[in-house]
Every structure is written in C-alpha cells, then in structure tokens.
Amino acid sequence: MTTAKTSWELRLLPIVVGSLGGTLLLLNRLLTPALTESQARSDVIGVILSALLILTGLLWQRVQPIPPEAVVLMGEEGFDLAEDLPEAVKTELAWASHLLLTNTVTRSLVVYYQGRVLLRRGVLGSQSDVTPGPILKRVLETGKAVYLVKLAIYPGRVEFGYLPENTQGVICQPLGQVGALILAANAPRSYTKQDEAWVAGIADKLGYTLEQMVTASPEIESDSPSEKQRKSSSPGCGE
C-alpha cells in the first residue's frame, strides 16, 4: 500500500512542478514593468519547459496506471503437509511452495491430487478439505489452467472456501489430469504473463513427480472418500 502511494505521488510530481513553474513565470511577467530581450527569451524557454513537465506527468498517468491495491489476507499462517508422502516428494512440495510464496504475489496455496489435499501453505483458509466445484472440475477435466483475475466478481468464488475469505485472485493450474495447484493472491490482476508461465513450469515438474510417486507406491494413489468406501467394502478388508 505504501509503495503504491509513493508511486502515485511521484507520477504527480512533474504536473505539480510544471504548474508551479508556469504560475511563477506568469507572476514574474506581470510584476515586471519593463522586459528586456533576454528576459523575454528566458520566459519563453521557461514556459516551454513547464509545458513539457505537465505533458510528461499526464502521459505517466496513462502509461503507468495505478497498481492494484493489495490486502492482508484473513487467516493464520500455516504449513500442512501430508505425512504419508515419500520424503523426496515432501521436499519437492516444500521447495516449490516456498518459491511461489516468496517470488510471486501468492500468499496461500493448496496442492490437490487424486481426491486429497497434499499440501496447504501460507495464509490458510477456514476449510482444510477441498471439494471440487465447477471451476476446479473444469481444470481437472480439460487440463487447462484458469486464472480468475478478480475473484470477487465471479459467482463461482464460493467453491474456494479452502482459501482465505478475502482472496483477491486465484490461479488453478493442473497437475496432470488428476490434480491441481491452487494459488491465492492478495491483489487483483497481479499475476503477470511471466508469473503464469513460471507457475505452469513448476506445476509440470510437480505433476511429473507425483505421477512417479503413484507409480512407485500405488497404495498412496487415492484417499478420496469414494475410494475409502470402496476399499472398506472390499472382501477381506479389516481381516
């Protein structure tokens, strides 16, 4: 918030200086009884410089729009990681989440894979479980990322109860066909194209690692409610 305010003040500076300079030149002209040739030339140069400063300030208002104002996300900082994951997977999830939280506007993130939450980190939402709504389901079905630039204007925001209540922007990045990396930002329209490309690259790496984990340890494949019910009803279960 302080940075945005300072930037706004700096962009107003050329307009203020140009207007002040032009006003002082006008007063000097009115209060001078007899103008010399050199003074007249100086006044012309001063007027031109003042006009250029004002024009520069006006152009800055158009070329450099005010950045979106960030908010403090509601919730407590936390780091929840599934305990039954292999150590190598835990390390990679911790590394990737740290990079995203420290190098982008991401303030909260969730890794959802095959019906279960593997990781929650940053400012945690009130819900610990993820129930895929229409938006997340579309990401899982199509394998294409969705970027909600300003979450407040989307009716489907109610499905993101596992993110902080006042989340401003959301990226749902697929992890293969069975998972998603869900990122929450504290400012609307804050992810750049470069950020999106970087998130996609990290998600591809995580997706590959998780796929290898499932291949190596089929028993970790899914802990979703439907899978648990199927396992409990299988013959010989619990013997």
mmCIF file of C-alpha atoms in Angstrom:
data_model
loop_
_atom_site.group_PDB
_atom_site.id
_atom_site.type_symbol
_atom_site.label_atom_id
_atom_site.label_comp_id
_atom_site.label_asym_id
_atom_site.label_seq_id
_atom_site.Cartn_x
_atom_site.Cartn_y
_atom_site.Cartn_z
ATOM 1 C CA MET A 1 0.000 0.000 0.000
ATOM 2 C CA THR A 2 2.848 2.404 0.865
ATOM 3 C CA THR A 3 4.665 1.587 -2.374
ATOM 4 C CA ALA A 4 1.548 2.276 -4.453
ATOM 5 C CA LYS A 5 1.027 5.615 -2.694
ATOM 6 C CA THR A 6 4.657 6.659 -3.250
ATOM 7 C CA SER A 7 4.464 5.716 -6.936
ATOM 8 C CA TRP A 8 1.284 7.778 -7.344
ATOM 9 C CA GLU A 9 2.929 10.813 -5.728
ATOM 10 C CA LEU A 10 5.991 10.528 -7.970
ATOM 11 C CA ARG A 11 3.796 10.465 -11.063
ATOM 12 C CA LEU A 12 2.093 13.669 -9.937
ATOM 13 C CA LEU A 13 5.418 15.445 -9.376
ATOM 14 C CA PRO A 14 6.009 16.643 -12.998
ATOM 15 C CA ILE A 15 2.496 18.124 -13.148
ATOM 16 C CA VAL A 16 2.946 19.950 -9.839
ATOM 17 C CA VAL A 17 6.403 21.299 -10.737
ATOM 18 C CA GLY A 18 5.319 22.314 -14.240
ATOM 19 C CA SER A 19 2.211 24.102 -12.970
ATOM 20 C CA LEU A 20 4.180 25.878 -10.243
ATOM 21 C CA GLY A 21 6.872 26.964 -12.699
ATOM 22 C CA GLY A 22 4.322 28.289 -15.178
ATOM 23 C CA THR A 23 2.499 30.220 -12.448
ATOM 24 C CA LEU A 24 5.716 31.825 -11.171
ATOM 25 C CA LEU A 25 6.710 32.838 -14.699
ATOM 26 C CA LEU A 26 3.317 34.459 -15.222
ATOM 27 C CA LEU A 27 3.556 36.389 -11.942
ATOM 28 C CA ASN A 28 7.079 37.498 -12.769
ATOM 29 C CA ARG A 29 5.901 38.733 -16.181
ATOM 30 C CA LEU A 30 3.010 40.676 -14.685
ATOM 31 C CA LEU A 31 5.133 42.290 -11.964
ATOM 32 C CA THR A 32 7.987 43.309 -14.262
ATOM 33 C CA PRO A 33 7.447 46.885 -15.541
ATOM 34 C CA ALA A 34 9.849 46.633 -18.479
ATOM 35 C CA LEU A 35 11.015 43.417 -20.115
ATOM 36 C CA THR A 36 14.416 43.067 -21.652
ATOM 37 C CA GLU A 37 15.039 40.963 -24.721
ATOM 38 C CA SER A 38 16.986 38.349 -22.776
ATOM 39 C CA GLN A 39 14.264 38.109 -20.120
ATOM 40 C CA ALA A 40 11.618 37.564 -22.768
ATOM 41 C CA ARG A 41 13.643 34.719 -24.262
ATOM 42 C CA SER A 42 14.084 33.201 -20.807
ATOM 43 C CA ASP A 43 10.337 33.393 -20.191
ATOM 44 C CA VAL A 44 9.625 31.574 -23.449
ATOM 45 C CA ILE A 45 12.065 28.789 -22.552
ATOM 46 C CA GLY A 46 10.571 28.563 -19.055
ATOM 47 C CA VAL A 47 7.030 28.267 -20.428
ATOM 48 C CA ILE A 48 8.128 25.508 -22.827
ATOM 49 C CA LEU A 49 9.839 23.578 -20.021
ATOM 50 C CA SER A 50 6.786 23.924 -17.757
ATOM 51 C CA ALA A 51 4.521 22.681 -20.540
ATOM 52 C CA LEU A 52 6.806 19.700 -21.162
ATOM 53 C CA LEU A 53 6.751 18.788 -17.466
ATOM 54 C CA ILE A 54 2.951 18.921 -17.359
ATOM 55 C CA LEU A 55 2.720 16.845 -20.555
ATOM 56 C CA THR A 56 5.142 14.273 -19.126
ATOM 57 C CA GLY A 57 3.048 13.974 -15.963
ATOM 58 C CA LEU A 58 -0.149 13.473 -17.969
ATOM 59 C CA LEU A 59 1.496 10.796 -20.105
ATOM 60 C CA TRP A 60 2.674 8.980 -16.983
ATOM 61 C CA GLN A 61 -0.918 8.796 -15.784
ATOM 62 C CA ARG A 62 -1.846 6.917 -18.961
ATOM 63 C CA VAL A 63 1.248 4.789 -19.480
ATOM 64 C CA GLN A 64 1.722 3.815 -15.830
ATOM 65 C CA PRO A 65 -1.707 3.012 -14.346
ATOM 66 C CA ILE A 66 -2.098 2.719 -10.595
ATOM 67 C CA PRO A 67 -1.140 -0.813 -9.497
ATOM 68 C CA PRO A 68 -3.896 -2.868 -7.835
ATOM 69 C CA GLU A 69 -4.071 -2.328 -4.102
ATOM 70 C CA ALA A 70 -3.073 -5.334 -2.031
ATOM 71 C CA VAL A 71 -4.930 -6.505 1.067
ATOM 72 C CA VAL A 72 -3.892 -8.545 4.079
ATOM 73 C CA LEU A 73 -5.464 -11.978 3.678
ATOM 74 C CA MET A 74 -7.621 -13.161 6.562
ATOM 75 C CA GLY A 75 -6.372 -16.280 8.305
ATOM 76 C CA GLU A 76 -3.386 -17.735 10.082
ATOM 77 C CA GLU A 77 -0.051 -18.676 8.564
ATOM 78 C CA GLY A 78 0.453 -22.410 8.380
ATOM 79 C CA PHE A 79 2.199 -25.287 6.642
ATOM 80 C CA ASP A 80 0.230 -28.556 6.405
ATOM 81 C CA LEU A 81 1.882 -31.428 4.550
ATOM 82 C CA ALA A 82 0.502 -34.966 4.173
ATOM 83 C CA GLU A 83 2.541 -37.211 6.467
ATOM 84 C CA ASP A 84 2.403 -40.387 4.374
ATOM 85 C CA LEU A 85 4.254 -38.932 1.389
ATOM 86 C CA PRO A 86 7.776 -40.066 0.491
ATOM 87 C CA GLU A 87 10.492 -37.752 1.798
ATOM 88 C CA ALA A 88 11.586 -36.788 -1.716
ATOM 89 C CA VAL A 89 8.041 -35.680 -2.579
ATOM 90 C CA LYS A 90 7.728 -33.738 0.679
ATOM 91 C CA THR A 91 10.981 -31.939 -0.082
ATOM 92 C CA GLU A 92 9.891 -31.006 -3.592
ATOM 93 C CA LEU A 93 6.480 -29.778 -2.440
ATOM 94 C CA ALA A 94 8.122 -27.669 0.263
ATOM 95 C CA TRP A 95 10.652 -26.260 -2.213
ATOM 96 C CA ALA A 96 8.066 -25.422 -4.886
ATOM 97 C CA SER A 97 5.645 -23.808 -2.436
ATOM 98 C CA HIS A 98 8.446 -21.719 -0.906
ATOM 99 C CA LEU A 99 9.446 -20.425 -4.348
ATOM 100 C CA LEU A 100 5.881 -19.463 -5.217
ATOM 101 C CA LEU A 101 5.244 -17.725 -1.894
ATOM 102 C CA THR A 102 8.469 -15.733 -1.955
ATOM 103 C CA ASN A 103 8.779 -14.849 -5.652
ATOM 104 C CA THR A 104 5.190 -14.122 -6.709
ATOM 105 C CA VAL A 105 2.148 -12.375 -5.243
ATOM 106 C CA THR A 106 0.923 -15.769 -3.989
ATOM 107 C CA ARG A 107 0.041 -15.670 -0.296
ATOM 108 C CA SER A 108 -1.721 -19.020 0.022
ATOM 109 C CA LEU A 109 -1.555 -22.246 -1.955
ATOM 110 C CA VAL A 110 -3.069 -25.718 -1.995
ATOM 111 C CA VAL A 111 -1.879 -28.860 -3.771
ATOM 112 C CA TYR A 112 -4.828 -31.153 -4.559
ATOM 113 C CA TYR A 113 -4.071 -34.529 -6.100
ATOM 114 C CA GLN A 114 -6.256 -37.577 -6.743
ATOM 115 C CA GLY A 115 -9.009 -36.616 -4.346
ATOM 116 C CA ARG A 116 -6.867 -35.472 -1.426
ATOM 117 C CA VAL A 117 -5.009 -32.419 -0.178
ATOM 118 C CA LEU A 118 -1.251 -32.985 -0.143
ATOM 119 C CA LEU A 119 -0.196 -29.501 0.915
ATOM 120 C CA ARG A 120 -1.575 -26.260 2.337
ATOM 121 C CA ARG A 121 0.822 -23.411 2.934
ATOM 122 C CA GLY A 122 0.782 -19.668 3.541
ATOM 123 C CA VAL A 123 -2.349 -17.993 4.896
ATOM 124 C CA LEU A 124 -4.724 -20.901 5.450
ATOM 125 C CA GLY A 125 -8.439 -20.847 4.719
ATOM 126 C CA SER A 126 -11.136 -21.972 7.138
ATOM 127 C CA GLN A 127 -11.683 -25.322 5.366
ATOM 128 C CA SER A 128 -8.968 -27.953 5.264
ATOM 129 C CA ASP A 129 -10.669 -30.208 2.699
ATOM 130 C CA VAL A 130 -11.112 -29.471 -0.995
ATOM 131 C CA THR A 131 -14.425 -30.265 -2.658
ATOM 132 C CA PRO A 132 -14.045 -29.546 -6.385
ATOM 133 C CA GLY A 133 -16.616 -27.074 -7.667
ATOM 134 C CA PRO A 134 -17.392 -26.217 -11.313
ATOM 135 C CA ILE A 135 -14.188 -24.215 -11.825
ATOM 136 C CA LEU A 136 -11.796 -26.788 -10.376
ATOM 137 C CA LYS A 137 -13.661 -29.616 -12.115
ATOM 138 C CA ARG A 138 -13.204 -27.852 -15.448
ATOM 139 C CA VAL A 139 -9.466 -27.567 -14.793
ATOM 140 C CA LEU A 140 -9.250 -31.282 -13.942
ATOM 141 C CA GLU A 141 -11.312 -32.316 -16.973
ATOM 142 C CA THR A 142 -9.661 -30.083 -19.574
ATOM 143 C CA GLY A 143 -6.123 -29.953 -18.205
ATOM 144 C CA LYS A 144 -6.086 -26.194 -18.834
ATOM 145 C CA ALA A 145 -5.301 -23.518 -16.266
ATOM 146 C CA VAL A 146 -7.866 -20.966 -15.119
ATOM 147 C CA TYR A 147 -6.859 -17.519 -13.867
ATOM 148 C CA LEU A 148 -9.570 -15.597 -12.007
ATOM 149 C CA VAL A 149 -8.075 -12.104 -12.112
ATOM 150 C CA LYS A 150 -10.541 -10.611 -9.622
ATOM 151 C CA LEU A 151 -12.221 -13.310 -7.560
ATOM 152 C CA ALA A 152 -14.876 -11.010 -6.078
ATOM 153 C CA ILE A 153 -16.686 -10.637 -9.424
ATOM 154 C CA TYR A 154 -17.052 -14.394 -10.039
ATOM 155 C CA PRO A 155 -20.171 -16.135 -8.656
ATOM 156 C CA GLY A 156 -18.178 -19.381 -8.533
ATOM 157 C CA ARG A 157 -15.871 -17.992 -5.845
ATOM 158 C CA VAL A 158 -17.948 -19.810 -3.191
ATOM 159 C CA GLU A 159 -16.192 -23.071 -4.079
ATOM 160 C CA PHE A 160 -12.879 -21.712 -2.777
ATOM 161 C CA GLY A 161 -13.722 -21.987 0.918
ATOM 162 C CA TYR A 162 -10.350 -23.624 1.494
ATOM 163 C CA LEU A 163 -8.647 -20.309 0.600
ATOM 164 C CA PRO A 164 -8.644 -17.123 2.731
ATOM 165 C CA GLU A 165 -12.018 -15.379 2.689
ATOM 166 C CA ASN A 166 -10.744 -12.152 1.102
ATOM 167 C CA THR A 167 -8.589 -13.757 -1.592
ATOM 168 C CA GLN A 168 -8.290 -11.311 -4.496
ATOM 169 C CA GLY A 169 -7.112 -13.518 -7.358
ATOM 170 C CA VAL A 170 -6.831 -17.267 -7.996
ATOM 171 C CA ILE A 171 -4.872 -19.472 -10.372
ATOM 172 C CA CYS A 172 -5.944 -23.110 -10.774
ATOM 173 C CA GLN A 173 -3.060 -24.850 -12.511
ATOM 174 C CA PRO A 174 -3.494 -28.521 -13.491
ATOM 175 C CA LEU A 175 -1.128 -31.214 -12.209
ATOM 176 C CA GLY A 176 -1.587 -33.727 -14.981
ATOM 177 C CA GLN A 177 -5.198 -34.906 -15.291
ATOM 178 C CA VAL A 178 -5.829 -35.759 -11.639
ATOM 179 C CA GLY A 179 -4.699 -32.776 -9.609
ATOM 180 C CA ALA A 180 -4.322 -29.036 -9.388
ATOM 181 C CA LEU A 181 -2.087 -26.408 -7.874
ATOM 182 C CA ILE A 182 -4.323 -23.655 -6.484
ATOM 183 C CA LEU A 183 -2.753 -20.268 -5.787
ATOM 184 C CA ALA A 184 -4.329 -17.317 -3.963
ATOM 185 C CA ALA A 185 -3.111 -13.731 -4.412
ATOM 186 C CA ASN A 186 -3.648 -10.722 -2.163
ATOM 187 C CA ALA A 187 -4.211 -8.284 -5.046
ATOM 188 C CA PRO A 188 -6.448 -8.456 -8.154
ATOM 189 C CA ARG A 189 -4.876 -8.671 -11.625
ATOM 190 C CA SER A 190 -1.486 -9.153 -10.018
ATOM 191 C CA TYR A 191 -0.074 -12.203 -11.819
ATOM 192 C CA THR A 192 1.924 -11.285 -14.919
ATOM 193 C CA LYS A 193 2.276 -13.453 -18.025
ATOM 194 C CA GLN A 194 5.756 -14.317 -16.820
ATOM 195 C CA ASP A 195 4.317 -15.401 -13.452
ATOM 196 C CA GLU A 196 1.748 -17.592 -15.201
ATOM 197 C CA ALA A 197 4.442 -19.247 -17.320
ATOM 198 C CA TRP A 198 6.583 -19.831 -14.244
ATOM 199 C CA VAL A 199 3.654 -21.338 -12.306
ATOM 200 C CA ALA A 200 2.922 -23.644 -15.250
ATOM 201 C CA GLY A 201 6.538 -24.828 -15.297
ATOM 202 C CA ILE A 202 6.572 -25.587 -11.572
ATOM 203 C CA ALA A 203 3.216 -27.373 -11.865
ATOM 204 C CA ASP A 204 4.542 -29.557 -14.701
ATOM 205 C CA LYS A 205 7.503 -30.558 -12.541
ATOM 206 C CA LEU A 206 5.274 -31.315 -9.536
ATOM 207 C CA GLY A 207 2.843 -33.257 -11.711
ATOM 208 C CA TYR A 208 5.650 -35.457 -13.021
ATOM 209 C CA THR A 209 6.993 -36.069 -9.508
ATOM 210 C CA LEU A 210 3.562 -37.004 -8.165
ATOM 211 C CA GLU A 211 2.906 -39.302 -11.109
ATOM 212 C CA GLN A 212 6.186 -41.084 -10.402
ATOM 213 C CA MET A 213 5.203 -41.353 -6.728
ATOM 214 C CA VAL A 214 1.911 -43.046 -7.606
ATOM 215 C CA THR A 215 3.677 -45.427 -9.986
ATOM 216 C CA ALA A 216 6.185 -46.386 -7.304
ATOM 217 C CA SER A 217 3.674 -46.513 -4.424
ATOM 218 C CA PRO A 218 0.193 -47.471 -5.706
ATOM 219 C CA GLU A 219 -1.150 -47.596 -2.155
ATOM 220 C CA ILE A 220 -0.828 -43.785 -1.937
ATOM 221 C CA GLU A 221 -2.786 -43.328 -5.137
ATOM 222 C CA SER A 222 -6.009 -42.027 -3.629
ATOM 223 C CA ASP A 223 -7.527 -41.360 -0.258
ATOM 224 C CA SER A 224 -10.716 -39.772 -1.536
ATOM 225 C CA PRO A 225 -13.968 -40.615 0.325
ATOM 226 C CA SER A 226 -15.276 -42.741 -2.552
ATOM 227 C CA GLU A 227 -12.014 -44.694 -2.714
ATOM 228 C CA LYS A 228 -12.023 -45.260 1.044
ATOM 229 C CA GLN A 229 -15.599 -46.551 0.894
ATOM 230 C CA ARG A 230 -14.711 -48.893 -1.974
ATOM 231 C CA LYS A 231 -11.743 -50.267 -0.073
ATOM 232 C CA SER A 232 -13.712 -50.787 3.143
ATOM 233 C CA SER A 233 -16.413 -52.736 1.297
ATOM 234 C CA SER A 234 -13.905 -54.998 -0.495
ATOM 235 C CA PRO A 235 -13.831 -58.695 0.580
ATOM 236 C CA GLY A 236 -11.264 -59.420 3.233
ATOM 237 C CA CYS A 237 -10.920 -55.802 4.334
ATOM 238 C CA GLY A 238 -10.197 -55.455 8.028
ATOM 239 C CA GLU A 239 -9.269 -59.112 8.480
#
